[in-house]
mmCIF file of C-alpha atoms in Angstrom:
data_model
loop_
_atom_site.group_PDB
_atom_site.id
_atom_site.type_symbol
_atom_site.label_atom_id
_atom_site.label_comp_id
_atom_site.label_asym_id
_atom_site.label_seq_id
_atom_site.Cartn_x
_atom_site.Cartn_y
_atom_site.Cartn_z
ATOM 1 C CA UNK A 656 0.690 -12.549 -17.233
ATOM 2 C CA UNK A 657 -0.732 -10.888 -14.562
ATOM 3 C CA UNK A 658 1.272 -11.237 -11.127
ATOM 4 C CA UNK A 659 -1.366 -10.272 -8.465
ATOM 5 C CA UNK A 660 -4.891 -10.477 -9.858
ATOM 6 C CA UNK A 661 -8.495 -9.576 -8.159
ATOM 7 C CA UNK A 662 -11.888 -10.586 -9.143
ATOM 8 C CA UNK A 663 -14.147 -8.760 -9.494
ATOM 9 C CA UNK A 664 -13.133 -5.696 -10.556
ATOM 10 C CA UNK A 665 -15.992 -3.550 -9.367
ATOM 11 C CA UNK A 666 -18.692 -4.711 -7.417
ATOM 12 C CA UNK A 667 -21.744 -2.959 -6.302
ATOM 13 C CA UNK A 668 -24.205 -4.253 -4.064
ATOM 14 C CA UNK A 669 -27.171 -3.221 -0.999
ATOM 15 C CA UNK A 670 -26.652 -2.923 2.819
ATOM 16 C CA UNK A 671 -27.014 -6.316 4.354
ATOM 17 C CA UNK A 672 -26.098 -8.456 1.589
ATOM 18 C CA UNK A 673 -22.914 -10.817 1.860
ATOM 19 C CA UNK A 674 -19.825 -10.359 -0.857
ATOM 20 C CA UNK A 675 -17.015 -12.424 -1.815
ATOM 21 C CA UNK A 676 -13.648 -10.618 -3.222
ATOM 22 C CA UNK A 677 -11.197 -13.432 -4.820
ATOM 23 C CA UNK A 678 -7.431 -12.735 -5.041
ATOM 24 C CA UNK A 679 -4.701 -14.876 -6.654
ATOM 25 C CA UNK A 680 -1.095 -14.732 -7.267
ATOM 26 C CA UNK A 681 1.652 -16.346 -9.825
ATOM 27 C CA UNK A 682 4.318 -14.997 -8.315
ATOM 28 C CA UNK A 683 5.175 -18.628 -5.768
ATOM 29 C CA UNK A 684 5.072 -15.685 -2.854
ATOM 30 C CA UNK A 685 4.746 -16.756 0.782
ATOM 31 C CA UNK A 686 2.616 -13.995 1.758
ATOM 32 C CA UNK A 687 -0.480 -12.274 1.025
ATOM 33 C CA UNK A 688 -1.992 -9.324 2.475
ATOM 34 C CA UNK A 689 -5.855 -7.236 1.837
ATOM 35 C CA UNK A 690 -5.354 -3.681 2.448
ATOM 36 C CA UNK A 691 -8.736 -0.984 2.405
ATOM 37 C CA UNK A 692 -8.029 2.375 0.707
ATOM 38 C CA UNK A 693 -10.623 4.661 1.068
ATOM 39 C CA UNK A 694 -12.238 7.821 -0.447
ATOM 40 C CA UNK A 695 -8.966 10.011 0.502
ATOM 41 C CA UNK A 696 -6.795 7.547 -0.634
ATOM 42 C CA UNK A 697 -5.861 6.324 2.903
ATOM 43 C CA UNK A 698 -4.136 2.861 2.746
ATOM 44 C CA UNK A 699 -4.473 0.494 5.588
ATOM 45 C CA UNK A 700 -3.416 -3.536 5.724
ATOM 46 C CA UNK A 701 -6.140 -5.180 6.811
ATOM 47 C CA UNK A 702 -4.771 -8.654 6.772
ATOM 48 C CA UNK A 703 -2.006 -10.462 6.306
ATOM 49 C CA UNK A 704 -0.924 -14.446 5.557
ATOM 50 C CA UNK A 705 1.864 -16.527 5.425
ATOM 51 C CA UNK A 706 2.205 -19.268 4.155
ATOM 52 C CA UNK A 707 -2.090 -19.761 4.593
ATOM 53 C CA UNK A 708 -1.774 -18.906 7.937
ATOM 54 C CA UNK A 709 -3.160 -15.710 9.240
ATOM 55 C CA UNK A 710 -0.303 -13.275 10.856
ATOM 56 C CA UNK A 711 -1.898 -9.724 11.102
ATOM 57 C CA UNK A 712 -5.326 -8.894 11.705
ATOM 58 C CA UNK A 713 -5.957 -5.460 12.064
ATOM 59 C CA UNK A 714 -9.136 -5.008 14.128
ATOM 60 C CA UNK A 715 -10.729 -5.137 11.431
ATOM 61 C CA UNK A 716 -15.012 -6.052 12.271
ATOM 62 C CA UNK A 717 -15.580 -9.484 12.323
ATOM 63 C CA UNK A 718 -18.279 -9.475 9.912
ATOM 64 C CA UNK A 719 -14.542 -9.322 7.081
ATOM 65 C CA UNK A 720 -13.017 -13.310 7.070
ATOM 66 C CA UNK A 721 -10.308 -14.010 5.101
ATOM 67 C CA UNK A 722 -9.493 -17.375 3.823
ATOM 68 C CA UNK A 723 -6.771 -18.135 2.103
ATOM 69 C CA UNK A 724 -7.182 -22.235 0.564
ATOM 70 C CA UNK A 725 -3.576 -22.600 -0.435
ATOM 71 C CA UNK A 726 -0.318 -20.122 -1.006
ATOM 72 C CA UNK A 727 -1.241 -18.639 -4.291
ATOM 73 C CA UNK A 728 -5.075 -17.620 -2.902
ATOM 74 C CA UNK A 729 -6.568 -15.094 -0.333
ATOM 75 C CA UNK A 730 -10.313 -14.444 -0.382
ATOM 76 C CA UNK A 731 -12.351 -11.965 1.864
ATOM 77 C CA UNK A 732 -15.337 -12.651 2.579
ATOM 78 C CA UNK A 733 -17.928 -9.967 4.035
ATOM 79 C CA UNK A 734 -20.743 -10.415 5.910
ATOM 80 C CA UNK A 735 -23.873 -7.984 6.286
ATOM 81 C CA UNK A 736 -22.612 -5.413 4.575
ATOM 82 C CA UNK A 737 -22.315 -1.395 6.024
ATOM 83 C CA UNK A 738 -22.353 1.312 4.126
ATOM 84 C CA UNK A 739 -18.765 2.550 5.338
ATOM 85 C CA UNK A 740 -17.850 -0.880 3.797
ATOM 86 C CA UNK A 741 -17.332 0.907 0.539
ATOM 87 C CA UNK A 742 -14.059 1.485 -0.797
ATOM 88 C CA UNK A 743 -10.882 0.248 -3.004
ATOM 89 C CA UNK A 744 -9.915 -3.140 -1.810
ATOM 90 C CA UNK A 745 -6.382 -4.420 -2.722
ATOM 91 C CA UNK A 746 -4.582 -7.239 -2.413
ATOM 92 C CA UNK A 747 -1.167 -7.678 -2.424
ATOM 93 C CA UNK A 748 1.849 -10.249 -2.075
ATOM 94 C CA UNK A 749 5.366 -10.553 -1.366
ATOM 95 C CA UNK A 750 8.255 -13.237 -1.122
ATOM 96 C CA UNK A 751 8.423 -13.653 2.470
ATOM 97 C CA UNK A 752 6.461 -11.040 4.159
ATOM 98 C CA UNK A 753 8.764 -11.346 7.420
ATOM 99 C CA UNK A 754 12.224 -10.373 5.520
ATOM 100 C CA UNK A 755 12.673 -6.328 6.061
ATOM 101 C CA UNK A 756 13.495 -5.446 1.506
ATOM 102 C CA UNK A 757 10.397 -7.592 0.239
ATOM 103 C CA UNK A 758 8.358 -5.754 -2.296
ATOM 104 C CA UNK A 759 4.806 -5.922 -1.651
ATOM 105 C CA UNK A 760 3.199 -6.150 -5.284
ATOM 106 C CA UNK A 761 -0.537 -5.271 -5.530
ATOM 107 C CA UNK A 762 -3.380 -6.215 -7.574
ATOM 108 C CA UNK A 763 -5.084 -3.793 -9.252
ATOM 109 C CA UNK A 764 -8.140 -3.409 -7.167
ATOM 110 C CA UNK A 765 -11.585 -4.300 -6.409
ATOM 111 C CA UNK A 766 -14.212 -1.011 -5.847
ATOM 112 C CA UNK A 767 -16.687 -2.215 -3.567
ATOM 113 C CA UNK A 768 -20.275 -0.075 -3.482
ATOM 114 C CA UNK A 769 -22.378 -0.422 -0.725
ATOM 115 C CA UNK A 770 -26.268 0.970 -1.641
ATOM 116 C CA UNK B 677 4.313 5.853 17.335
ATOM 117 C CA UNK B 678 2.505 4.197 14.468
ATOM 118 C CA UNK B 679 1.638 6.861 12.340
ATOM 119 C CA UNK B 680 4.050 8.240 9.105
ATOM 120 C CA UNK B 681 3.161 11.421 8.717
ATOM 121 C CA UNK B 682 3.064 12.892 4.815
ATOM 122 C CA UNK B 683 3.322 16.031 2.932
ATOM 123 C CA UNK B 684 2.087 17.783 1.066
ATOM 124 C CA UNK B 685 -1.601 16.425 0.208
ATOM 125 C CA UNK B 686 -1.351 17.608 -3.428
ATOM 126 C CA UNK B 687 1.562 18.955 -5.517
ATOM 127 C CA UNK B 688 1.309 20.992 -8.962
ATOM 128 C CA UNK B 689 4.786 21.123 -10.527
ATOM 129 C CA UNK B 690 5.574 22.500 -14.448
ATOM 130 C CA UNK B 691 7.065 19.969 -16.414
ATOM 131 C CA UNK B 692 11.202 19.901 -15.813
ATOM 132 C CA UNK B 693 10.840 20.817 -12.303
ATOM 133 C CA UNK B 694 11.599 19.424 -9.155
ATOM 134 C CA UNK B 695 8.596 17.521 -7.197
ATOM 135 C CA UNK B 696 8.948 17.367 -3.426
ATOM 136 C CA UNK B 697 7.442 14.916 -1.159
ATOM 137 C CA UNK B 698 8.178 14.930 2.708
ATOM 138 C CA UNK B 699 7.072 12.290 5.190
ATOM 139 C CA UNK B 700 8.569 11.742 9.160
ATOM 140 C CA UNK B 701 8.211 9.552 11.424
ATOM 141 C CA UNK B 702 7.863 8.895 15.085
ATOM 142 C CA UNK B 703 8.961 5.205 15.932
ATOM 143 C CA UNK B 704 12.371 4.655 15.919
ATOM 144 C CA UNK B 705 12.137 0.902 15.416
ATOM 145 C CA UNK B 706 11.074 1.936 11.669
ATOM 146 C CA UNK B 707 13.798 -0.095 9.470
ATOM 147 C CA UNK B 708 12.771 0.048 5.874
ATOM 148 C CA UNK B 709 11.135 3.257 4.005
ATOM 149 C CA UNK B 710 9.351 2.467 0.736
ATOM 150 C CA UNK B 711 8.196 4.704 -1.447
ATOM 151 C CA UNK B 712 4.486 3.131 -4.094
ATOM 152 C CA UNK B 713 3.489 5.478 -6.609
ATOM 153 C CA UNK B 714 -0.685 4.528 -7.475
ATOM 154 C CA UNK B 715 -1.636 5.685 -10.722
ATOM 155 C CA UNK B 716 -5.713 6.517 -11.098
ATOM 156 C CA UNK B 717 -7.729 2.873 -10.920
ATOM 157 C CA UNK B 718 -4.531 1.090 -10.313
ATOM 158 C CA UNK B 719 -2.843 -0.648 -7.638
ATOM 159 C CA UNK B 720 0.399 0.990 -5.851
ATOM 160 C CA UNK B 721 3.487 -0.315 -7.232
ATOM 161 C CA UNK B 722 6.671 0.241 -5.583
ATOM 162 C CA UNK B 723 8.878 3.029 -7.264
ATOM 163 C CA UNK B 724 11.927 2.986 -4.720
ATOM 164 C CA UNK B 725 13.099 2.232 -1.209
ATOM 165 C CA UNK B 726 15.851 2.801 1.730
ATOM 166 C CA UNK B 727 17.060 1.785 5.255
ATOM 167 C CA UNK B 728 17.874 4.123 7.718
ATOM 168 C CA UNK B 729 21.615 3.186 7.583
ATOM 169 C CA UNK B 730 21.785 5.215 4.346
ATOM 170 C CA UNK B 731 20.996 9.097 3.873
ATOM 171 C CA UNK B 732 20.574 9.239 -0.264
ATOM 172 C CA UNK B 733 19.649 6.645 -2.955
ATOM 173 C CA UNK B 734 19.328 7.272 -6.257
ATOM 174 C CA UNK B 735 17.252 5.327 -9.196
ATOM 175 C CA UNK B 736 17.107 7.327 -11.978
ATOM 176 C CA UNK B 737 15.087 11.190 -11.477
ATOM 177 C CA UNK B 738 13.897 9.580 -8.098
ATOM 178 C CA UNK B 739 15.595 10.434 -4.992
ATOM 179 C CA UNK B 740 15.272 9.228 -1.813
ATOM 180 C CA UNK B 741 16.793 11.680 0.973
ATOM 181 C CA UNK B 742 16.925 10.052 4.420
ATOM 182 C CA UNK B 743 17.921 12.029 7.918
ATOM 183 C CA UNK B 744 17.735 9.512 11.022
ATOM 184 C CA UNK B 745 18.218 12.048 13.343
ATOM 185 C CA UNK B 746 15.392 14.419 12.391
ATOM 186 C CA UNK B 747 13.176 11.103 11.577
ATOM 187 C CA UNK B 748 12.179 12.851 8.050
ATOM 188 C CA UNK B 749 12.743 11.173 4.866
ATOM 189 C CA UNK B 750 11.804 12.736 1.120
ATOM 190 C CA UNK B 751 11.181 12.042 -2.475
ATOM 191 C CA UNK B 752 12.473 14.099 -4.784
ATOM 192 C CA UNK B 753 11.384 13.461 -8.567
ATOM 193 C CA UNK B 754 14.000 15.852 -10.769
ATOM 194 C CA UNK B 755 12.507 16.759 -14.125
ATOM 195 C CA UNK B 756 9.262 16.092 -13.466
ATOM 196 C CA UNK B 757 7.103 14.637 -16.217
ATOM 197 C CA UNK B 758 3.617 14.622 -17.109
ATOM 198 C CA UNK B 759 3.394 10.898 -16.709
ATOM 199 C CA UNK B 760 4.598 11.243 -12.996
ATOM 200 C CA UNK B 761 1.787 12.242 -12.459
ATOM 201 C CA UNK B 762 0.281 10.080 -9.424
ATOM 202 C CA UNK B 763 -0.556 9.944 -5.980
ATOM 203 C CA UNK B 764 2.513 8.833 -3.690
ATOM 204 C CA UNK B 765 2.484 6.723 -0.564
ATOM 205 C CA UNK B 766 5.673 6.548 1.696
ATOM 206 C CA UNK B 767 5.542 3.839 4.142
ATOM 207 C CA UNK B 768 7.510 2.446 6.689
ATOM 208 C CA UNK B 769 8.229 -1.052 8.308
ATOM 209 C CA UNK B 770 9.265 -1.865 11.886
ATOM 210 C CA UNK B 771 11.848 -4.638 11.436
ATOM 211 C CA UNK B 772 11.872 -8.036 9.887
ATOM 212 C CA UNK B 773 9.253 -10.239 11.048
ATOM 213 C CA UNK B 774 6.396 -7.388 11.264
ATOM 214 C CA UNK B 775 4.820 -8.508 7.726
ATOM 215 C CA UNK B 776 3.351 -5.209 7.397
ATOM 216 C CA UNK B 777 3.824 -1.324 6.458
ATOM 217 C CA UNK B 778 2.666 1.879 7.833
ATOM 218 C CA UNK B 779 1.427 4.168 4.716
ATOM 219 C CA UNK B 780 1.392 7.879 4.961
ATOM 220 C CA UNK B 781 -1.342 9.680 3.800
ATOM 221 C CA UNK B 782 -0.538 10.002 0.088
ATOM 222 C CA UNK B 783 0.003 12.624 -2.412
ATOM 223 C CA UNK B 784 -1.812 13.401 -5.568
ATOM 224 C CA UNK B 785 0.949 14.868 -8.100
ATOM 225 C CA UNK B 786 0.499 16.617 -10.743
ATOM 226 C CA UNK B 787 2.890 17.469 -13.066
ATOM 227 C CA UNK B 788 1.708 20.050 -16.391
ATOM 228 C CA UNK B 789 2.616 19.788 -19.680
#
């Protein structure tokens, strides 16, 4: 069973076009988060739910929404895409994302290519 | 204030030894210090964590040393193992409530057979 799981897993695509990432999790956690790694491996939240409401968005362009149609669910949705789109997009969950010790347990990914 | 500063970018350590990563700090309202090791094409997955009211825990060959004062906190892997081999992310998180962490920078382990 997996706990945090992305689709798809790779997705390649031109400049300009719009892309969906889907993210669901089994885990009954409150809160849901996208972060964007890039090509050095840097890690940064993007956004972050609770409980389908959004908490943290990271001034991130608004050509990224995030929707997130019930608890277990957080899409991101990109508009128009830019070449320095292109990375590792992960989701993630936890319990309650505002209690300090909550784990934050990632999917495994979603490697976006921008042509 | 934001930023969790981490080092080195890359280790190479034989197998049996002793893998060293260092990461500090500059808010002081930082409460909670995870440690995620990321294997290649997977997500990061926590691997061990401490509050600042603590200066050592222990799981295992992983070691977290923490030093408040100096606002510096390490992970030590003893008897390093091929399969550690990884890229590590220390993080930290400003109090309950914040529903986010600050990653450092990462670094890509490797340990040789």
């Amino acid at each position: 069973d997996t706990a945090v799981s992305q689709t798809p897993k790779y997705l390649v695509t031109q400049m300009g076009n719009d892309k969906s990432i889907k993210c669901e999790q089994n885990l009954g956690h409150d809160t849901m988060y996208w972060y964007k790694q890039d090509s050095k491996k840097f890690l940064k939240i993007m956004f972050s739910y609770n409980n389908k409401e959004l908490i943290i968005n990271e001034t991130v362009p608004n050509r990224f929404s995030p929707k997130s149609p019930d608890k277990a669910h957080l899409n991101l949705h990109i508009n128009s895409l830019e070449l320095g789109d292109s990375a590792v997009y992960f989701c993630a969950s936890s319990l309650r994302g505002g209690a300090l010790t909550d784990t934050q347990y990632f999917g495994p990914g979603t490697r976006l290519t921008v042509l | 204030q934001q930023q969790v500063k981490q080092s080195p970018q890359s280790l190479i350590v034989q197998k049996g030894g002793i893998s060293i990563i260092n990461c500090a700090y500059e808010n002081t309202a930082f409460d909670y210090f995870p440690w995620y090791q990321q294997f290649p094409g997977k997500g990061p997955a926590l691997l061990i964590a401490i509050r600042p009211d603590v200066s050592e825990k222990k799981e295992g060959r992983f070691t977290i040393s923490f030093n408040k004062s100096a606002k510096q906190f390490s992970l030590h892997i003893m008897d390093s193992q091929p399969g550690d081999s990884a890229t590590y992310f220390c993080a930290a998180q400003k109090g309950a409530g914040t529903y986010k962490y600050i990653f450092g920078t990462g670094t890509r382990l490797k340990v040789l057979a």
